Amino acid sequence: MKFDTLIRFAYLETQLYWGDGLAANNLAKTFDLT
């Protein structure tokens, strides 16, 4: 698995466990998605 994919998974896991959950707009801002 590529390193950038691992970083993304780490971010997602952290947000789910310790953050406010996940929202599409937060993911788009964090990962520069459209």
Short mmCIF file of C-alpha atoms in Angstrom, two decimals:
data_model
loop_
_atom_site.label_atom_id
_atom_site.label_comp_id
_atom_site.label_asym_id
_atom_site.label_seq_id
_atom_site.Cartn_x
_atom_site.Cartn_y
_atom_site.Cartn_z
CA MET A 1 0.00 0.00 0.00
CA LYS A 2 1.30 3.45 -0.84
CA PHE A 3 2.33 5.81 1.91
CA ASP A 4 -0.20 8.50 0.98
CA THR A 5 -2.99 5.94 1.23
CA LEU A 6 -1.83 5.02 4.73
CA ILE A 7 -1.88 8.69 5.70
CA ARG A 8 -5.44 9.01 4.44
CA PHE A 9 -6.55 5.94 6.38
CA ALA A 10 -4.86 7.29 9.50
CA TYR A 11 -6.72 10.58 9.10
CA LEU A 12 -10.05 8.80 8.61
CA GLU A 13 -9.51 6.59 11.64
CA THR A 14 -8.52 9.54 13.80
CA GLN A 15 -11.57 11.53 12.75
CA LEU A 16 -13.90 8.62 13.46
CA TYR A 17 -12.47 7.82 16.89
CA TRP A 18 -11.44 11.24 18.22
CA GLY A 19 -12.93 13.85 15.92
CA ASP A 20 -16.42 14.99 15.06
CA GLY A 21 -16.99 12.20 12.54
CA LEU A 22 -16.73 12.42 8.78
CA ALA A 23 -18.41 14.77 6.37
CA ALA A 24 -17.95 15.01 2.64
CA ASN A 25 -16.99 18.68 2.73
CA ASN A 26 -14.26 18.05 5.33
CA LEU A 27 -12.82 15.22 3.25
CA ALA A 28 -12.86 17.39 0.13
CA LYS A 29 -11.00 20.19 1.93
CA THR A 30 -8.47 17.90 3.57
CA PHE A 31 -7.58 15.87 0.48
CA ASP A 32 -8.22 18.54 -2.19
CA LEU A 33 -11.04 16.56 -3.78
CA THR A 34 -13.74 17.86 -6.06
#
